[in-house]
Amino acid sequence: MKKDFLSITDLSNEEVAHLIESAIYLKKHRYFNILENKTLVLIFEKPSLRTRVSFELAAKELGGNAIYLSPSEIGLGKREPIADVARVLSRYVDIIAARTFSHQTNIELAKWASVPVINALDDDEHPCQALADMLTILEHKGHFKGVTIAYIGDGNNVAASLMLAATALGANFRIAAPNGYNIRQELWEKGLEYADNNNCELVWTKDVKEAARGADVLYTDVWVSMGQEGESENKRRIFKDYQINEKLLRIYAPNAIIMHPLPAHYGDEIAKGFLNHTQSVVFDQAENRLHVQKAVLLHLLGALGMGLNT
Ligand code: CP
Ligand code: NVA
């Protein structure tokens, strides 16, 4: 049976840990020929810098090929039904990474494709980002047990995947978000189950200070995600106090690393210039996308371990 990676919940907790261990190895040993004659296709309904470049490079540095299809090129579900796109691509390529608006589009792609499908961000989750973030936390904190991640802001795709990956690995996760903007209930319940199994904390609060107090990681993401531009004015008003800044760091979490998936909206969720802070690790996060996505490609293609000492 082919495997897909649409959600962190598609992996067992052990697989999440194994992918991160494999990424550490792949960061040290960068070039291989394991994916010779294999092709990754990237289907993107939304713009991207990091995801596109890191996925293309990941395939190429493992000896494979990558083809990028931009939002205007295929018109998923518009020019052609999703089922047909999935079946056609499956005759050409070995693996698909898709950035879509609706999570349902990714589910539909995975249903019809006979090759693995990776969620390269949709409105529900951003699982590759979460793996890169957990690798970054491990590099800076040395372990997961007892580490507290405070996520300040919208309970969006990035928050959901990070919450799942954190609790899968036994790290504490707190989110400060206004009423009605916490992580989606179904995923939250999965996170509670992981937290229970792995003896860690999962907490939602409206209070930024309560979430940040004593945290090891201060994490934020945009208030207005791609596709939500129409809600911009309303969300900027609701979220105006949900910002990571010098005062929050200094008073509540002085030893925390500062994280953001990028792109950032300076002056909104993160104070102007704050990503240049000495405690910011945002460019490590961006780099680590490359290494974890290599592990994901190899895992889904059944090649993890082949010629690798992982
Ligand atoms: N963090 C992230 O996914 O960035 P892009 O939107 O540039 O791919
Ligand atoms: N939550 C953001 C993440 C961008 C990487 C979005 O979906 O636009």
Short mmCIF file of C-alpha atoms and ligand atoms in Angstrom, two decimals:
data_model
loop_
_atom_site.label_atom_id
_atom_site.label_comp_id
_atom_site.label_asym_id
_atom_site.label_seq_id
_atom_site.Cartn_x
_atom_site.Cartn_y
_atom_site.Cartn_z
CA MET A 1 0.00 0.00 0.00
CA LYS A 2 1.33 3.43 -0.91
CA LYS A 3 1.83 5.93 1.89
CA ASP A 4 0.78 9.59 1.85
CA PHE A 5 1.86 12.42 4.13
CA LEU A 6 -1.10 14.78 4.39
CA SER A 7 -0.98 15.23 8.15
CA ILE A 8 1.40 14.61 11.04
CA THR A 9 -1.24 12.05 12.09
CA ASP A 10 -0.36 9.96 9.02
CA LEU A 11 2.86 9.05 10.88
CA SER A 12 3.13 7.10 14.10
CA ASN A 13 4.84 8.97 16.93
CA GLU A 14 7.86 6.68 16.38
CA GLU A 15 7.95 7.55 12.67
CA VAL A 16 7.98 11.27 13.50
CA ALA A 17 11.05 10.68 15.69
CA HIS A 18 12.68 8.48 13.06
CA LEU A 19 12.21 11.06 10.30
CA ILE A 20 13.90 13.68 12.47
CA GLU A 21 16.80 11.33 13.25
CA SER A 22 17.13 10.59 9.53
CA ALA A 23 17.10 14.32 8.73
CA ILE A 24 20.02 14.83 11.12
CA TYR A 25 21.97 12.23 9.14
CA LEU A 26 20.89 13.75 5.81
CA LYS A 27 22.03 17.17 7.01
CA LYS A 28 25.52 15.78 7.62
CA HIS A 29 25.65 13.72 4.42
CA ARG A 30 24.02 15.85 1.82
CA TYR A 31 24.32 14.18 -1.61
CA PHE A 32 23.17 10.70 -2.64
CA ASN A 33 22.00 8.87 -5.77
CA ILE A 34 19.19 6.96 -4.08
CA LEU A 35 16.40 8.56 -6.13
CA GLU A 36 18.03 8.12 -9.54
CA ASN A 37 15.32 8.07 -12.25
CA LYS A 38 12.67 9.10 -9.73
CA THR A 39 10.66 12.28 -10.26
CA LEU A 40 8.87 14.53 -7.81
CA VAL A 41 6.16 16.84 -9.15
CA LEU A 42 5.18 19.95 -7.24
CA ILE A 43 1.62 21.22 -7.76
CA PHE A 44 1.12 24.62 -6.16
CA GLU A 45 -2.16 26.55 -5.89
CA LYS A 46 -0.48 29.18 -3.70
CA PRO A 47 2.86 31.03 -3.84
CA SER A 48 6.01 29.71 -2.14
CA LEU A 49 9.70 30.39 -1.70
CA ARG A 50 10.96 27.88 0.89
CA THR A 51 8.73 24.91 0.11
CA ARG A 52 9.31 25.01 -3.61
CA VAL A 53 13.07 25.51 -3.49
CA SER A 54 13.68 23.04 -0.67
CA PHE A 55 11.57 20.30 -2.28
CA GLU A 56 13.19 20.73 -5.70
CA LEU A 57 16.64 20.63 -4.14
CA ALA A 58 15.74 17.69 -1.88
CA ALA A 59 14.81 15.56 -4.90
CA LYS A 60 17.85 16.67 -6.89
CA GLU A 61 20.38 16.24 -4.08
CA LEU A 62 19.11 12.67 -3.64
CA GLY A 63 19.78 12.01 -7.32
CA GLY A 64 16.21 12.49 -8.59
CA ASN A 65 14.30 15.02 -10.71
CA ALA A 66 11.73 17.67 -9.84
CA ILE A 67 9.06 19.41 -11.92
CA TYR A 68 7.23 22.49 -10.65
CA LEU A 69 3.71 23.37 -11.81
CA SER A 70 2.61 26.87 -10.83
CA PRO A 71 -0.93 27.90 -9.75
CA SER A 72 -1.89 29.01 -13.26
CA GLU A 73 -0.59 25.91 -15.05
CA ILE A 74 -2.97 23.06 -14.27
CA GLY A 75 -6.05 24.60 -12.72
CA LEU A 76 -6.69 21.75 -10.27
CA GLY A 77 -10.40 20.98 -10.35
CA LYS A 78 -11.05 23.85 -12.78
CA ARG A 79 -9.40 22.99 -16.10
CA GLU A 80 -9.51 19.33 -15.17
CA PRO A 81 -10.97 17.27 -12.30
CA ILE A 82 -8.58 16.50 -9.43
CA ALA A 83 -9.09 12.77 -10.01
CA ASP A 84 -7.85 13.05 -13.60
CA VAL A 85 -4.83 15.18 -12.66
CA ALA A 86 -3.90 12.62 -10.01
CA ARG A 87 -4.22 9.66 -12.38
CA VAL A 88 -2.31 11.34 -15.22
CA LEU A 89 0.56 12.44 -12.97
CA SER A 90 0.77 8.96 -11.46
CA ARG A 91 1.63 7.61 -14.93
CA TYR A 92 4.60 10.01 -15.20
CA VAL A 93 6.07 10.64 -11.78
CA ASP A 94 6.92 8.76 -8.58
CA ILE A 95 5.70 11.20 -5.95
CA ILE A 96 3.54 14.36 -5.73
CA ALA A 97 3.85 17.33 -3.34
CA ALA A 98 0.80 19.60 -3.41
CA ARG A 99 0.15 23.02 -1.91
CA THR A 100 -3.61 23.54 -1.98
CA PHE A 101 -6.24 25.75 -0.43
CA SER A 102 -8.60 23.05 0.80
CA HIS A 103 -7.33 19.99 2.71
CA GLN A 104 -10.08 18.13 0.84
CA THR A 105 -8.18 18.75 -2.41
CA ASN A 106 -5.14 16.97 -0.97
CA ILE A 107 -7.33 14.10 0.24
CA GLU A 108 -8.88 13.81 -3.22
CA LEU A 109 -5.45 13.88 -4.89
CA ALA A 110 -4.18 11.16 -2.57
CA LYS A 111 -7.32 9.08 -3.13
CA TRP A 112 -6.83 9.00 -6.91
CA ALA A 113 -3.04 9.04 -7.19
CA SER A 114 -1.32 5.68 -7.21
CA VAL A 115 1.88 7.41 -6.03
CA PRO A 116 2.47 9.04 -2.61
CA VAL A 117 1.09 12.55 -2.05
CA ILE A 118 2.74 15.03 0.34
CA ASN A 119 0.92 18.00 1.85
CA ALA A 120 3.15 20.97 1.03
CA LEU A 121 0.71 23.21 2.99
CA ASP A 122 -3.03 23.44 2.87
CA ASP A 123 -5.57 25.28 4.99
CA ASP A 124 -5.51 22.57 7.69
CA GLU A 125 -1.87 21.60 8.07
CA HIS A 126 1.75 22.26 7.12
CA PRO A 127 3.36 19.00 8.26
CA CYS A 128 6.76 19.44 6.56
CA GLN A 129 7.19 22.78 8.33
CA ALA A 130 6.47 21.12 11.68
CA LEU A 131 9.14 18.44 11.13
CA ALA A 132 11.68 21.14 10.26
CA ASP A 133 10.65 23.11 13.34
CA MET A 134 11.04 20.13 15.66
CA LEU A 135 14.48 19.39 14.19
CA THR A 136 15.43 23.03 14.83
CA ILE A 137 14.20 22.82 18.43
CA LEU A 138 16.21 19.63 18.97
CA GLU A 139 19.35 21.31 17.59
CA HIS A 140 18.97 24.28 19.93
CA LYS A 141 17.55 22.63 23.05
CA GLY A 142 19.12 19.17 22.81
CA HIS A 143 15.95 17.18 23.64
CA PHE A 144 12.15 17.34 23.54
CA LYS A 145 11.10 16.06 26.96
CA GLY A 146 10.38 19.02 29.24
CA VAL A 147 10.76 21.59 26.45
CA THR A 148 7.84 24.05 26.31
CA ILE A 149 6.77 25.59 23.02
CA ALA A 150 4.60 28.70 23.31
CA TYR A 151 2.77 29.46 20.09
CA ILE A 152 1.34 32.97 20.02
CA GLY A 153 -1.34 33.77 17.42
CA ASP A 154 -3.70 32.12 14.98
CA GLY A 155 -4.49 28.40 15.46
CA ASN A 156 -3.84 27.86 11.76
CA ASN A 157 -2.23 25.17 9.58
CA VAL A 158 1.27 25.81 10.99
CA ALA A 159 0.01 25.76 14.59
CA ALA A 160 -1.93 22.53 14.05
CA SER A 161 0.97 20.56 12.59
CA LEU A 162 3.43 21.94 15.15
CA MET A 163 1.09 21.03 18.01
CA LEU A 164 0.77 17.47 16.68
CA ALA A 165 4.51 17.04 16.07
CA ALA A 166 5.40 18.52 19.48
CA THR A 167 3.04 16.28 21.44
CA ALA A 168 4.03 13.26 19.31
CA LEU A 169 7.61 13.84 20.47
CA GLY A 170 6.76 14.53 24.12
CA ALA A 171 7.30 18.33 24.13
CA ASN A 172 4.88 20.65 25.94
CA PHE A 173 2.77 22.86 23.69
CA ARG A 174 0.86 25.97 24.74
CA ILE A 175 -1.10 28.15 22.36
CA ALA A 176 -2.29 31.67 23.08
CA ALA A 177 -5.11 32.49 20.65
CA PRO A 178 -8.32 34.52 20.91
CA ASN A 179 -11.67 32.77 21.41
CA GLY A 180 -12.69 31.03 18.20
CA TYR A 181 -9.15 30.91 16.80
CA ASN A 182 -7.70 27.86 18.50
CA ILE A 183 -6.59 24.82 16.51
CA ARG A 184 -9.41 22.84 14.87
CA GLN A 185 -11.20 20.56 17.35
CA GLU A 186 -10.55 17.25 15.58
CA LEU A 187 -6.79 17.85 15.49
CA TRP A 188 -6.79 19.27 19.02
CA GLU A 189 -8.32 16.04 20.28
CA LYS A 190 -5.61 14.06 18.52
CA GLY A 191 -3.02 16.31 20.19
CA LEU A 192 -4.61 15.65 23.61
CA GLU A 193 -4.34 11.92 22.94
CA TYR A 194 -0.64 12.27 22.01
CA ALA A 195 0.02 14.48 25.05
CA ASP A 196 -1.62 11.92 27.30
CA ASN A 197 0.38 9.03 25.83
CA ASN A 198 3.67 10.93 25.93
CA ASN A 199 3.23 12.66 29.32
CA CYS A 200 3.40 16.20 28.07
CA GLU A 201 1.25 19.31 28.38
CA LEU A 202 -1.17 20.69 25.77
CA VAL A 203 -2.83 23.94 26.75
CA TRP A 204 -4.92 26.65 25.10
CA THR A 205 -5.24 30.08 26.69
CA LYS A 206 -6.34 33.52 25.53
CA ASP A 207 -3.54 35.06 27.58
CA VAL A 208 -0.24 35.63 25.76
CA LYS A 209 1.71 36.06 29.01
CA GLU A 210 0.35 32.85 30.49
CA ALA A 211 1.45 30.91 27.40
CA ALA A 212 4.87 32.56 27.24
CA ARG A 213 5.82 32.31 30.93
CA GLY A 214 8.98 30.20 31.24
CA ALA A 215 8.75 28.88 27.67
CA ASP A 216 11.80 27.53 25.83
CA VAL A 217 10.41 28.45 22.43
CA LEU A 218 8.39 31.49 21.37
CA TYR A 219 6.74 30.70 18.04
CA THR A 220 4.42 32.76 15.88
CA ASP A 221 2.99 32.78 12.36
CA VAL A 222 1.04 35.29 10.28
CA TRP A 223 -2.39 36.35 11.50
CA VAL A 224 -3.74 36.24 7.94
CA SER A 225 -2.86 33.11 5.99
CA MET A 226 -2.83 32.78 2.21
CA GLY A 227 -6.40 32.76 0.95
CA GLN A 228 -7.73 34.75 3.97
CA GLU A 229 -6.91 38.18 2.57
CA GLY A 230 -10.59 39.18 2.78
CA GLU A 231 -10.46 38.75 6.58
CA SER A 232 -7.35 40.87 6.92
CA GLU A 233 -8.86 43.94 8.58
CA ASN A 234 -10.92 41.92 11.05
CA LYS A 235 -8.09 39.56 12.00
CA ARG A 236 -5.57 42.38 12.45
CA ARG A 237 -7.97 43.93 14.94
CA ILE A 238 -8.65 40.68 16.82
CA PHE A 239 -4.98 39.64 16.97
CA LYS A 240 -3.36 43.00 17.69
CA ASP A 241 -2.06 41.90 21.12
CA TYR A 242 -0.82 38.50 19.92
CA GLN A 243 2.68 39.63 19.05
CA ILE A 244 6.16 38.32 19.87
CA ASN A 245 8.35 41.24 20.89
CA GLU A 246 11.25 42.28 23.12
CA LYS A 247 9.07 42.82 26.20
CA LEU A 248 7.45 39.37 25.99
CA LEU A 249 10.83 37.72 25.54
CA ARG A 250 12.66 39.67 28.24
CA ILE A 251 9.99 39.45 30.95
CA TYR A 252 8.35 36.08 30.34
CA ALA A 253 10.73 33.81 28.43
CA PRO A 254 14.25 35.29 28.48
CA ASN A 255 15.95 32.07 27.34
CA ALA A 256 13.50 31.21 24.57
CA ILE A 257 14.47 30.79 20.97
CA ILE A 258 12.32 32.79 18.55
CA MET A 259 10.66 30.88 15.72
CA HIS A 260 8.56 31.77 12.66
CA PRO A 261 7.97 29.71 9.49
CA LEU A 262 8.28 32.83 7.27
CA PRO A 263 7.26 34.87 5.38
CA ALA A 264 6.76 37.31 8.29
CA HIS A 265 4.56 40.37 8.57
CA TYR A 266 6.79 42.66 10.59
CA GLY A 267 4.93 44.83 13.04
CA ASP A 268 1.99 42.40 13.19
CA GLU A 269 2.69 38.97 14.72
CA ILE A 270 6.39 39.79 15.19
CA ALA A 271 7.87 43.15 16.18
CA LYS A 272 9.80 45.00 13.48
CA GLY A 273 13.40 43.76 13.26
CA PHE A 274 12.81 41.05 15.84
CA LEU A 275 13.77 38.19 13.57
CA ASN A 276 17.31 39.63 13.61
CA HIS A 277 17.46 39.01 17.39
CA THR A 278 20.36 36.80 18.53
CA GLN A 279 17.79 34.28 19.86
CA SER A 280 16.01 34.01 16.50
CA VAL A 281 16.49 30.67 14.70
CA VAL A 282 14.20 31.34 11.74
CA PHE A 283 16.84 30.71 9.09
CA ASP A 284 17.74 27.37 10.69
CA GLN A 285 14.05 26.48 10.36
CA ALA A 286 14.10 27.45 6.68
CA GLU A 287 17.25 25.41 6.04
CA ASN A 288 15.90 22.39 7.90
CA ARG A 289 12.98 22.15 5.47
CA LEU A 290 15.49 20.73 2.98
CA HIS A 291 16.79 18.04 5.33
CA VAL A 292 13.47 16.83 6.73
CA GLN A 293 11.85 16.75 3.30
CA LYS A 294 14.62 14.46 2.06
CA ALA A 295 13.71 12.12 4.90
CA VAL A 296 10.01 12.40 3.95
CA LEU A 297 10.70 11.60 0.28
CA LEU A 298 12.81 8.58 1.20
CA HIS A 299 10.28 7.36 3.76
CA LEU A 300 7.34 7.55 1.33
CA LEU A 301 9.32 5.93 -1.48
CA GLY A 302 10.41 3.10 0.80
CA ALA A 303 14.05 4.12 0.41
CA LEU A 304 14.87 5.28 3.94
CA GLY A 305 17.78 3.19 5.10
CA MET A 306 18.90 2.18 1.59
CA GLY A 307 22.56 3.09 1.48
CA LEU A 308 22.03 5.37 4.47
CA ASN A 309 23.24 4.59 7.92
CA THR A 310 20.07 5.88 9.63
N1 CP B 1 7.34 28.45 5.38
C1 CP B 1 6.92 28.22 4.12
O1 CP B 1 6.24 27.24 3.83
O2 CP B 1 7.33 29.16 3.22
P1 CP B 1 6.85 29.28 1.72
O3 CP B 1 5.41 29.69 1.73
O4 CP B 1 7.74 30.32 1.11
O5 CP B 1 7.03 27.96 1.03
N1 NVA B 2 -0.12 30.15 7.80
C1 NVA B 2 0.61 30.60 6.64
C2 NVA B 2 1.88 29.84 6.49
C3 NVA B 2 2.76 30.24 5.35
C4 NVA B 2 4.00 29.42 5.25
C5 NVA B 2 -0.26 30.46 5.41
O1 NVA B 2 -0.96 29.45 5.26
O2 NVA B 2 -0.25 31.37 4.57
#
